Coordinates of C-alpha atoms and ligand atoms in Angstrom, one line a residue:
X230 CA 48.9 125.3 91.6
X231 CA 49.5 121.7 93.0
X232 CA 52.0 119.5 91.3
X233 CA 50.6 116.0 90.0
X234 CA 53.1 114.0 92.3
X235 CA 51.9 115.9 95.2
X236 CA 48.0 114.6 94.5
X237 CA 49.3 111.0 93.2
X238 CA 51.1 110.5 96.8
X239 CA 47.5 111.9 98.8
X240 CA 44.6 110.3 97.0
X241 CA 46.4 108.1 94.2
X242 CA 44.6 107.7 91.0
X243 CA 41.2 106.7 92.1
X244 CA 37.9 106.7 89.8
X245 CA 34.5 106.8 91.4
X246 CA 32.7 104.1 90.0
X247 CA 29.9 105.0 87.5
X248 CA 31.6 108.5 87.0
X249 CA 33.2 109.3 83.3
X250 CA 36.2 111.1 82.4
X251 CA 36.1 113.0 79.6
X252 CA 40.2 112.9 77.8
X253 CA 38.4 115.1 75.2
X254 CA 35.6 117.3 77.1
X255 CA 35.3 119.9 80.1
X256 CA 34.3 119.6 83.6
X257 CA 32.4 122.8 84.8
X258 CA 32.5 123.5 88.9
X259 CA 29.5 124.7 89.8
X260 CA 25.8 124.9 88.7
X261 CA 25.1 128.6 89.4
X262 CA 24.0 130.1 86.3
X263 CA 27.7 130.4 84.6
X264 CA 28.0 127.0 85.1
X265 CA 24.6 126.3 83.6
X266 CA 24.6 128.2 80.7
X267 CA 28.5 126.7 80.1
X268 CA 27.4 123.4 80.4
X269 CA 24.5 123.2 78.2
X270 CA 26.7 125.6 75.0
X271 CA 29.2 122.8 75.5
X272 CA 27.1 119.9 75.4
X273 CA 24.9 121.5 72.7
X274 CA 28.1 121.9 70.5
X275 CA 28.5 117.8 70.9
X276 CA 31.7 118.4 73.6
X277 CA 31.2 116.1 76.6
X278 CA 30.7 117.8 79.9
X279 CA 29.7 117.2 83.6
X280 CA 29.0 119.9 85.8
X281 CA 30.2 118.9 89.4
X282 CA 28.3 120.7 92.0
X283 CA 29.0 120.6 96.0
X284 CA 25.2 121.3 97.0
X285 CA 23.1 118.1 97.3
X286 CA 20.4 117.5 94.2
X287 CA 17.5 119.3 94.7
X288 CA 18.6 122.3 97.1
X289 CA 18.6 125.2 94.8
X290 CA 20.8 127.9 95.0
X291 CA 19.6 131.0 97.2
X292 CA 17.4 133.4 95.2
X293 CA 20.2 136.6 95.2
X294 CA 19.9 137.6 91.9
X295 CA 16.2 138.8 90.9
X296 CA 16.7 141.9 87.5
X297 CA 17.5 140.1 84.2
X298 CA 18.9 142.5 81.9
X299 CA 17.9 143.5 78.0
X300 CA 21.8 141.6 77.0
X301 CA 21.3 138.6 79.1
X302 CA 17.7 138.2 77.3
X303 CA 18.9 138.4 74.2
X304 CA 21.6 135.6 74.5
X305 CA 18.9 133.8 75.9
X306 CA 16.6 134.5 72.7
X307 CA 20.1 133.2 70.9
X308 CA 19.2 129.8 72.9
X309 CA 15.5 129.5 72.6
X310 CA 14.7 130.2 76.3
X311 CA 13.8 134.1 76.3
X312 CA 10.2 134.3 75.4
X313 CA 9.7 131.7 78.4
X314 CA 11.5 133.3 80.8
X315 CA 9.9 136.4 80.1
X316 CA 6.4 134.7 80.9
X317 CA 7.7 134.0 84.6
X318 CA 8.4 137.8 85.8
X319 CA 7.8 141.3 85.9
X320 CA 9.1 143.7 83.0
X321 CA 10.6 147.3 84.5
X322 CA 10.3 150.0 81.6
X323 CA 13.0 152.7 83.8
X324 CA 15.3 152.5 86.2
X325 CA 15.5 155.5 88.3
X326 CA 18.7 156.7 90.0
X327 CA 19.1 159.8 92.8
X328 CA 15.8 160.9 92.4
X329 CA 16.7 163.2 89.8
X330 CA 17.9 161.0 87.0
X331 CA 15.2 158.3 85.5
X332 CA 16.9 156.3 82.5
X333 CA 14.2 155.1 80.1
X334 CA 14.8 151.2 79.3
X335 CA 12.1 151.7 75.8
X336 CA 14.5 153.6 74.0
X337 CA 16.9 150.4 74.2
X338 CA 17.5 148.8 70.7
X339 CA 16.4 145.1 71.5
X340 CA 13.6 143.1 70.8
X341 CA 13.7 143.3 75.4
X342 CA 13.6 147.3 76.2
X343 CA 13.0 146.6 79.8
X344 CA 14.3 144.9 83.1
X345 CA 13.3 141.5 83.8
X346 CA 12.4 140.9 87.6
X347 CA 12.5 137.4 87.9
X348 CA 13.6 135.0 90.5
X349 CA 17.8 133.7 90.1
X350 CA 16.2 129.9 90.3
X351 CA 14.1 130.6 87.4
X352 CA 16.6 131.5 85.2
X353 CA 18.8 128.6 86.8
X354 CA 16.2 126.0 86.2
X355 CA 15.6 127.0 82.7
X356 CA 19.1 126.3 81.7
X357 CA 19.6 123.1 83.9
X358 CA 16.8 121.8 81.8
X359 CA 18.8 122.7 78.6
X360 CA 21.8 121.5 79.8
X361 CA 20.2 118.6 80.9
X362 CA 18.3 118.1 77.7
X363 CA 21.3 118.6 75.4
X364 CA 23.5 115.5 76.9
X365 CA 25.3 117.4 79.8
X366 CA 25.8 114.9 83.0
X367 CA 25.5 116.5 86.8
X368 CA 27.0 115.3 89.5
X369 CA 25.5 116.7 92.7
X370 CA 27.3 116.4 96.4
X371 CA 30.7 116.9 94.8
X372 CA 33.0 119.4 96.3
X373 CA 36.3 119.8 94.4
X374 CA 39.5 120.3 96.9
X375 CA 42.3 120.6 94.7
X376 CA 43.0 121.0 90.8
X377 CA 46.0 119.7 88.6
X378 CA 47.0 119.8 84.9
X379 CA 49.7 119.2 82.7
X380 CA 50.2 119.3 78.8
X381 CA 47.8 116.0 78.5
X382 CA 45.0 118.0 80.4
X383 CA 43.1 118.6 83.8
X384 CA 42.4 116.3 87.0
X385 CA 40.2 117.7 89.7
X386 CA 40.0 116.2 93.4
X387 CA 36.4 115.7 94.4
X388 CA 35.0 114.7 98.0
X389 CA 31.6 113.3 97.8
X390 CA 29.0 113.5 100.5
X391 CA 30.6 110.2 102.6
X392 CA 33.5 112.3 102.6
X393 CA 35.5 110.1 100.0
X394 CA 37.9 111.8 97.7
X395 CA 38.1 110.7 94.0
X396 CA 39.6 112.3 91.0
X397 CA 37.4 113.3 88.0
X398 CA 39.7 113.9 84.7
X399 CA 39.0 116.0 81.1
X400 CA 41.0 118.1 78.7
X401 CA 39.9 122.0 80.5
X402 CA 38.0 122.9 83.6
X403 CA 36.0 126.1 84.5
X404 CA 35.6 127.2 87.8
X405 CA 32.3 128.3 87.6
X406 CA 31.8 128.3 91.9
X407 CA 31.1 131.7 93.0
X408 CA 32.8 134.3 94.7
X409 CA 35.0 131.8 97.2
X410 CA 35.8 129.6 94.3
X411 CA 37.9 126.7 95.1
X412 CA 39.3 126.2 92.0
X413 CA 40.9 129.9 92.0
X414 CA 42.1 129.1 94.9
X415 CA 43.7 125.7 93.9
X416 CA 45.2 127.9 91.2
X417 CA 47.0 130.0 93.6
X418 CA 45.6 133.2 92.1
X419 CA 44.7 135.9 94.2
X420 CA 41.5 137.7 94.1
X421 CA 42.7 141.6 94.8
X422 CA 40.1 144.1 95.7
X423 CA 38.0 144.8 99.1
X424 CA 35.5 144.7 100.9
X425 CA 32.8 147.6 99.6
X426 CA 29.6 147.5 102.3
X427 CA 30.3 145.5 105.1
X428 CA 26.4 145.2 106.3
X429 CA 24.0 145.4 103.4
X430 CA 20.2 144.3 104.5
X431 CA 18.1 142.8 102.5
X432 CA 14.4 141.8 102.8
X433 CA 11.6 140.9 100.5
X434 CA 8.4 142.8 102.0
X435 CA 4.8 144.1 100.9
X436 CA 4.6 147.9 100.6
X437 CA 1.0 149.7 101.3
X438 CA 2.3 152.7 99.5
X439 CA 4.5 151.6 96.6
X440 CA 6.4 153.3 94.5
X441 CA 5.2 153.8 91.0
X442 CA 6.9 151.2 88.8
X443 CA 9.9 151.7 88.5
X444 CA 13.4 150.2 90.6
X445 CA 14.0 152.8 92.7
X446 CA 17.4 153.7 94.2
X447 CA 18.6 156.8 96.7
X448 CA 21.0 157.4 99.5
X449 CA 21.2 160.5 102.3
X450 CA 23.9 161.0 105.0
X451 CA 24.7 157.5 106.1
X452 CA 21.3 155.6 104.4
X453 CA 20.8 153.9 101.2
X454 CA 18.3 151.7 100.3
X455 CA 17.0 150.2 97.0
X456 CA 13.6 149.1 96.2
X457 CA 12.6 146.7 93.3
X458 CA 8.7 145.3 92.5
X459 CA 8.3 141.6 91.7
X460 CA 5.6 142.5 90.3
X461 CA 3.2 139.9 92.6
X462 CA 2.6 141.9 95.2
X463 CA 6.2 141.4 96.6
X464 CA 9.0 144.3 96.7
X465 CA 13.1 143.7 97.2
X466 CA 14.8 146.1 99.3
X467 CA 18.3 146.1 99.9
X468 CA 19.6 149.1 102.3
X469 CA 22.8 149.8 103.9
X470 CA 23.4 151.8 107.0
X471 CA 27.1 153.3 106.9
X472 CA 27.0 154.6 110.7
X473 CA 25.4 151.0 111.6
X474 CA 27.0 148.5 110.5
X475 CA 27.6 145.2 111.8
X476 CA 28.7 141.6 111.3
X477 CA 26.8 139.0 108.4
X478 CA 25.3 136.8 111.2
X479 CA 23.6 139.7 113.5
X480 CA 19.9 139.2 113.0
X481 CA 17.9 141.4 110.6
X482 CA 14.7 143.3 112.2
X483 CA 11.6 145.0 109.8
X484 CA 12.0 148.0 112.1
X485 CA 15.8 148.2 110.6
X486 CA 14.8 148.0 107.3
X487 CA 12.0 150.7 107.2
X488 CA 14.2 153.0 109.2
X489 CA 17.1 152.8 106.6
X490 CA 15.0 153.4 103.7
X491 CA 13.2 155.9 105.6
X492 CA 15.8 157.9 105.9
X493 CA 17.6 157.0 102.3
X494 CA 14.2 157.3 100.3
X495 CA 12.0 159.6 102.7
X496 CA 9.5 157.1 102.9
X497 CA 9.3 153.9 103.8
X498 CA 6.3 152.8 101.6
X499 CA 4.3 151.3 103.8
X500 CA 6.4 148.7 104.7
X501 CA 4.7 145.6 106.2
X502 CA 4.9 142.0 106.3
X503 CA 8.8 140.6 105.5
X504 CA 9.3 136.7 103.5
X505 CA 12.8 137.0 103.9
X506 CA 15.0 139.4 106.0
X507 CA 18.9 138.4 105.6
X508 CA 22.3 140.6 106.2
X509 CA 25.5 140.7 103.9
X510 CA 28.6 142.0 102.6
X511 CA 29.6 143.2 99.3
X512 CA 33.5 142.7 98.2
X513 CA 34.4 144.5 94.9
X514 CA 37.4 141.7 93.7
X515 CA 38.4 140.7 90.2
X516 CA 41.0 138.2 89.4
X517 CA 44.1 139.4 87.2
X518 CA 44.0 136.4 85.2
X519 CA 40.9 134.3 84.0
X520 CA 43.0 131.6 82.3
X521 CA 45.7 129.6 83.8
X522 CA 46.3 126.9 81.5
X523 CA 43.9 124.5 80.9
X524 CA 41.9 125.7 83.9
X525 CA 39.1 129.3 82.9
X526 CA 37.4 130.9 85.8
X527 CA 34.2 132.5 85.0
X528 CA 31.5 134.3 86.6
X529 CA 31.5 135.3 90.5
X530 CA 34.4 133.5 90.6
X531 CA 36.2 135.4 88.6
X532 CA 34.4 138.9 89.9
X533 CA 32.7 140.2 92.5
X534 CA 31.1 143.6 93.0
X535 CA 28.1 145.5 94.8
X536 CA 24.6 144.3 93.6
X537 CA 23.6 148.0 93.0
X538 CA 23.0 147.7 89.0
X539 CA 22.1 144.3 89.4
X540 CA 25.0 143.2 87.1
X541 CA 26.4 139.8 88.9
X542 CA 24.9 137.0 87.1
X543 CA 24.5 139.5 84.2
X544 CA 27.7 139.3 83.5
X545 CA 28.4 135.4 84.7
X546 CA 26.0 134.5 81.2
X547 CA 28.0 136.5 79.3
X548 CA 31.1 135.4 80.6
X549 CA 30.2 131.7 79.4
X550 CA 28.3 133.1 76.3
X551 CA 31.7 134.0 75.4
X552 CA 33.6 131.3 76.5
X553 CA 31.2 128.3 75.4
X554 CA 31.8 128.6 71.5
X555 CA 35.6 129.1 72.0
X556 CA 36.2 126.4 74.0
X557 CA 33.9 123.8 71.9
X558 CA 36.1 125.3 69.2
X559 CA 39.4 124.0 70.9
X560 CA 38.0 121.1 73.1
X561 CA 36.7 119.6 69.3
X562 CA 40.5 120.0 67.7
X563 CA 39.9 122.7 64.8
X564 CA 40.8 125.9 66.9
X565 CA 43.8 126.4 68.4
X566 CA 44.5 127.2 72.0
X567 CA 45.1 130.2 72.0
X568 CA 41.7 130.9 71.0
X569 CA 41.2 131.1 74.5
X570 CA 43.2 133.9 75.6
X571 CA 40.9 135.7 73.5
X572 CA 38.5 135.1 76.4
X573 CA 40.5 137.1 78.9
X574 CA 41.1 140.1 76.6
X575 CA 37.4 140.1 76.1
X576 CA 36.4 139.5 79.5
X577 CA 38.5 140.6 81.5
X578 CA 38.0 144.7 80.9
X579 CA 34.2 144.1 80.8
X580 CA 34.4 142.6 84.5
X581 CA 36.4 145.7 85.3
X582 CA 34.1 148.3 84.0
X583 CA 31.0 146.3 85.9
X584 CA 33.4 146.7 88.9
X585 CA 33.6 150.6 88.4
X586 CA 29.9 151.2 87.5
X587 CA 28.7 149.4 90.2
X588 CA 31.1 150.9 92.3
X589 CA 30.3 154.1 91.2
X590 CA 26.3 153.8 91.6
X591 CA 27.2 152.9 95.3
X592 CA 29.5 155.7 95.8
X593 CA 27.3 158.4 94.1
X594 CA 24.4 157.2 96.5
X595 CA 26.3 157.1 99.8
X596 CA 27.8 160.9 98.9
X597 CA 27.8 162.5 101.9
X598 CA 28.7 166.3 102.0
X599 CA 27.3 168.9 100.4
X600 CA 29.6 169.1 97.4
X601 CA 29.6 165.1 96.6
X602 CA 25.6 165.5 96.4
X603 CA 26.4 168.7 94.1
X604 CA 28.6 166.6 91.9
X605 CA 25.9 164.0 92.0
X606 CA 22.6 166.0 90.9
X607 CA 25.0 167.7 88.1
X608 CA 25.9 164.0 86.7
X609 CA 22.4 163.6 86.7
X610 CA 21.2 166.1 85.1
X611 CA 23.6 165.2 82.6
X612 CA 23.0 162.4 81.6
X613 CA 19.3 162.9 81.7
X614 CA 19.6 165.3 79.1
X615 CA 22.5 164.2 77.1
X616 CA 21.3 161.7 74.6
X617 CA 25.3 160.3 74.5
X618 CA 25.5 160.3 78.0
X619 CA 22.4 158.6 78.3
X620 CA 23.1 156.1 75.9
X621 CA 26.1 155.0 77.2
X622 CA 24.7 154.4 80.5
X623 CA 21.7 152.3 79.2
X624 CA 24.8 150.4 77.3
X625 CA 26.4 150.1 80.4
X626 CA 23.8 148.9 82.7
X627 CA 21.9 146.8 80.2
X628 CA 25.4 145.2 78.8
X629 CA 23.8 146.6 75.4
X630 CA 26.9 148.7 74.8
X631 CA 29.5 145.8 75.6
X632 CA 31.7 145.9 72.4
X633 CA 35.0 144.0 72.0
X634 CA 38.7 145.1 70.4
X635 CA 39.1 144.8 67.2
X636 CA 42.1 144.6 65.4
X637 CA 43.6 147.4 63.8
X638 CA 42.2 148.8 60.5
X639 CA 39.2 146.3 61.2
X640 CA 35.4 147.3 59.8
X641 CA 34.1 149.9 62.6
X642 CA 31.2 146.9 63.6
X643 CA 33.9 144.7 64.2
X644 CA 33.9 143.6 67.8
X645 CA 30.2 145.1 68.2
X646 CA 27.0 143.3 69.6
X647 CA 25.0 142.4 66.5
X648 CA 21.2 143.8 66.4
X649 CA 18.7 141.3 65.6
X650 CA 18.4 141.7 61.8
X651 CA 15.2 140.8 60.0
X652 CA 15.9 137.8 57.8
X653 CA 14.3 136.1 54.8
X654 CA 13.7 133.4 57.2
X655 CA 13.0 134.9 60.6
X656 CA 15.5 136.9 63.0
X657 CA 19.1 136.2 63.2
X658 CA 19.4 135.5 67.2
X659 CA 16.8 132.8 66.1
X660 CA 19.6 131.4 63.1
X661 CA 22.5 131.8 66.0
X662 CA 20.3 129.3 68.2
X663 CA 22.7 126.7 65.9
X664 CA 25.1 127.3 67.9
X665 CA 27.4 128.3 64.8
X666 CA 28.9 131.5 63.1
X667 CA 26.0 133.1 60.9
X668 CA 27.1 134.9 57.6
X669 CA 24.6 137.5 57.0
X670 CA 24.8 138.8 53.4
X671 CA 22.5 142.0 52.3
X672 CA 19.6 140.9 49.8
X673 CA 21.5 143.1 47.3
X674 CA 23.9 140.7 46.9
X675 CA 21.3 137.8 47.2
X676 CA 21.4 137.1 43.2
X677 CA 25.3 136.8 43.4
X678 CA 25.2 134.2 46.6
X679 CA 28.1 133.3 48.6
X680 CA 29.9 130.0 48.1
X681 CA 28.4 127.3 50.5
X682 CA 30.8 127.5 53.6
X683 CA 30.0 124.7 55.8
X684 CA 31.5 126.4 58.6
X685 CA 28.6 128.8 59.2
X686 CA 24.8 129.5 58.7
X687 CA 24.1 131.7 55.6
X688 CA 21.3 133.8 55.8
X689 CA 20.0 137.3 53.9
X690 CA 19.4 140.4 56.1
X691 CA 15.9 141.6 54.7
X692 CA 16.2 145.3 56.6
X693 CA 17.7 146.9 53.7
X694 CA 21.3 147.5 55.2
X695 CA 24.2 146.9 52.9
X696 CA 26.7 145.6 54.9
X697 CA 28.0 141.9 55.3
X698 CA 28.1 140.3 58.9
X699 CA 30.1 137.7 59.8
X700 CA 28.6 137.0 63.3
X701 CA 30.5 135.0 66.3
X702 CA 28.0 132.3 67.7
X703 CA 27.5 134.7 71.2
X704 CA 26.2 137.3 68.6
X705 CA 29.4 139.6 68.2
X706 CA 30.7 140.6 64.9
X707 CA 33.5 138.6 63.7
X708 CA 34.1 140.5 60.6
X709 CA 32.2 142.9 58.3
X710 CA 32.7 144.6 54.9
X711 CA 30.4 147.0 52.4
X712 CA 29.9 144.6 50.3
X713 CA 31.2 140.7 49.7
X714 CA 34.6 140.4 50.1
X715 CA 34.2 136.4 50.1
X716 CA 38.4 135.8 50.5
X717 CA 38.6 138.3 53.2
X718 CA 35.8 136.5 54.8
X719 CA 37.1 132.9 54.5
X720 CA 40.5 134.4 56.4
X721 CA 38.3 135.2 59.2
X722 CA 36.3 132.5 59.3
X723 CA 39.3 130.4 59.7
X724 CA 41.3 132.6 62.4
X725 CA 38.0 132.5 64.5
X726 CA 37.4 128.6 63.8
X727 CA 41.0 127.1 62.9
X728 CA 39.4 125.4 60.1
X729 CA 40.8 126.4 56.8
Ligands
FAD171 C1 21.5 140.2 97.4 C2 22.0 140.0 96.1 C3 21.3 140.5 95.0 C4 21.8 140.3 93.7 N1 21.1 140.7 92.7 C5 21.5 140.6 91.4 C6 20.7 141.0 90.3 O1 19.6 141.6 90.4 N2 21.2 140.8 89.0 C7 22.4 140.1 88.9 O2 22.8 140.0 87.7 N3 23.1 139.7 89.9 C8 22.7 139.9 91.2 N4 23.4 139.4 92.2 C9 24.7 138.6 92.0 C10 24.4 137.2 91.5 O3 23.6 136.5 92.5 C11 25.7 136.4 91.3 O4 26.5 137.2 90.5 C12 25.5 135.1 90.6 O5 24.8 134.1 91.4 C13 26.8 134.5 90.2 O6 26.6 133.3 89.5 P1 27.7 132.1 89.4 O7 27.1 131.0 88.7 O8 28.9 132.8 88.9 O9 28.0 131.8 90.9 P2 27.0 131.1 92.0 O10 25.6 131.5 91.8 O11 27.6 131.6 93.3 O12 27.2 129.6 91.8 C14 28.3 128.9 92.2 C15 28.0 127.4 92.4 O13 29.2 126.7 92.7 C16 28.9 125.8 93.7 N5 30.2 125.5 94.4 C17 30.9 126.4 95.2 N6 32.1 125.8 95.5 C18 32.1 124.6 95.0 C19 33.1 123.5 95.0 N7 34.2 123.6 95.7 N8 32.8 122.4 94.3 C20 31.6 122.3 93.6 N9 30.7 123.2 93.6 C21 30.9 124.4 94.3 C22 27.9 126.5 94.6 O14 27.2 125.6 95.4 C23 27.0 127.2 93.6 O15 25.9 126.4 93.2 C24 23.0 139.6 93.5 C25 23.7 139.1 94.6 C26 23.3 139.3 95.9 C27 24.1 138.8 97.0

């Protein structure tokens, strides 16, 4: 990390005119979709933000990511935006793996039992439009160079598009600025890991034969190839040759692509007319910390891995789902700081297991001798038909399954994602669109209410289960007990909130 003195001596003090600092709010680096969805929980919880962003206004980000999974929706429902981004794609009921194993996304328990295929600038221009909407101030052509803090909080060193450099201030920053991230960087914190595929191709092309519907994914010998409807007529395809591999900027031809995927999938479907032909790499990285101070990374920046499971900006939105609520907390002066760490002991092992799963889909498709594939069709077969196994891949892939620790002796649901309980008064991802901690209390207790607690939304589960929720605004359970344990519940109320 840079020293203060160091950045007073190189670009002094300066303010760009017309730009705010915010002593008592956040600047997020980088409008990608952690970014976004940051922004707009920290502006809709009243905490002054602006999101500084290097690309000029109106250049959207690069379509990469296209599947929206069942998790992602559902914290989207928690915002009001799910049903709308639902109407601008293409749902995918099964996802099938190896040819042998097909996992069935309808026996999810959501309110969205299916894959989302939608385009990554729909999703980002649903939330800019929130952010936007709920008092959150862009600032597009801004590249930030260099990062300092001390106890009083966070300055960040920002060139704009004539190439001056000013300094933007606030109390925390989160480097939301993809896998390159110059605010990890800044930090001095390494980013360990490697580099997975070194030529991935990818193309968006018509098929004359398609698959049936489902995203389809297989590798033989040195081929693997991946292929995904839009569901308007359009297909994705992403392939990898192993024994052809060659650098990002080598040009991409159709014939390439359908020979890959010939050989990976047997077929190549047809394959005619391309929109978009372009050629990659894929790291697998994670960085050991995602705090330093008063500086959070989140998203790609904090974790990169192979798009097979199509679980990159997945886990970005959760990353800020979690991180949003805390940091209002803090940033507004009832929670203490530490709060935060919480969001790398959360985080931090969920962005490792997306790094092994993904890792492991990739692996288990390139196998390449004869006992690799053996070990392949037997895992399977296994978790075809092993309801466990099966459930805890769905979990895995869909984010479904993400739980967090819990402390010792805590109620098993502790930790847990909370379903979408029936209410008296609607469903409770529509009561956490408040933005606050929801108490749910069973209706058997209804006649004996709880005391008014201004901290959180009280509302009466109506699907007959007899268990008290005390639900974290990013829909996790805070707390639970069979019954009302109202002083039990006012402890964790405060822990979570630092308000007694
Ligand atoms: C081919 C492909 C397919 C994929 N498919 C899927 C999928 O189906 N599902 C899925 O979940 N994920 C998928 N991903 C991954 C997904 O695209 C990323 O995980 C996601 O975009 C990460 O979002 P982010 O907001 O963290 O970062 P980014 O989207 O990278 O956004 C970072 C932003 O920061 C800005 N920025 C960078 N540096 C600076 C700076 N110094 N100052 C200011 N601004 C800066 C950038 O301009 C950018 O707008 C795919 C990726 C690839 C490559």
């Amino acid at each position: 990390m840079t020293t203060e003195n160091r950045t007073e001596n190189r670009i002094g003090a300066a303010r760009r005119p017309g730009t705010a600092d915010h002593p008592a709010g956040v600047l997020v680096v980088g409008a990608g979709p952690t970014g976004l969805l940051l922004a707009g929980d920290l502006a809709a919880a009243g905490v002054p933000v602006t999101v500084l962003e290097r690309r000029a206004p109106g250049h959207a980000n690069l379509s990469r990511a296209f599947g929206v999974h069942a998790r992602t929706l559902e914290l989207l429902d928690a915002r009001g935006l799910a049903d709308e981004l639902a109407a601008t794609g293409h749902r995918l009921n099964g996802l099938r793996l190896f040819r042998r194993l097909s996992l069935d996304l309808t026996e999810l328990p959501s309110r969205f039992p299916y894959l989302l295929i939608t385009p990554q600038y729909e999703v980002e221009r649903l939330l800019e439009r929130r952010a936007r909407a709920a008092g959150a101030r862009f600032e597009h052509g801004a590249e930030v160079l260099a990062v300092h803090q001390d106890d009083e909080g966070v300055r960040l060193d920002v060139r704009a598009a004539d190439g001056t450099v000013t300094a933007r201030r606030a109390a925390y920053a989160v480097g939301a600025d993809g896998h390159r991230s110059a605010v990890r960087t800044a930090l001095g914190l390494p980013f360990p890991g490697r580099s997975v595929i070194r030529s991935i191709v990818l193309a968006d092309v018509r098929l004359a034969e398609p698959p049936p519907g489902l995203l389809t994914v297989n590798g033989t010998g040195d081929a693997f190839a991946f292929v995904a409807p839009f569901g308007d007529g359009w297909y994705r395809v992403m392939c990898w040759d192993r024994a052809g591999e060659r650098p990002d900027g080598d040009p991409v031809g159709l014939d390439e692509v359908r020979d890959i995927t010939r050989r990976a999938l047997g077929t190549d479907h047809g394959m005619g007319e391309a929109r978009w032909l372009s050629r990659f790499h894929s790291d697998e990285r994670q960085v050991p910390v995602y705090r330093a101070g008063r500086v959070l990374l989140a998203g790609d920046a904090a974790h990169v891995h192979s798009p097979a499971g199509g679980q990159g900006m997945n886990t970005g939105l959760q990353d800020a789902a979690n991180l949003g609520w805390k940091l209002a907390a803090v940033v507004r002066g009832g929670a203490s700081d530490t709060l935060l760490d919480t969001y790398q002991t959360e985080r931090h092992p969920v962005g490792a297991m997306v790094l092994r799963s993904s890792g492991g889909i990739i692996r288990l498709a390139m196998a390449h001798n004869a006992f690799q594939r053996a070990l392949r069709d037997l895992l399977s077969l296994a978790v075809g038909h092993l309801p466990p196994l099966r459930r805890r891949a769905l979990g895995a892939v869909t984010g479904i399954g993400v739980a967090y620790p819990a402390p010792r002796g805590a109620h098993p649901l502790t930790g847990r994602r909370a379903p979408d309980l029936p209410l008296r008064e609607g469903r409770l991802y529509e009561a956490l669109r408040a933005g606050r901690f929801v108490l749910v209390t069973p209706e058997s207790f209804a006649d004996t209410p709880a005391p008014a607690d201004p901290r959180a939304v009280h509302v009466t589960r109506t699907d007959g289960g007899r268990t008290t929720l005390l639900v974290r605004p990013d829909g996790y359970v805070a707390w639970a007990a069979e019954g009302s344990v109202a002083g039990d519940r006012a402890a964790a109320l405060a822990a979570w909130t630092g308000e007694a």
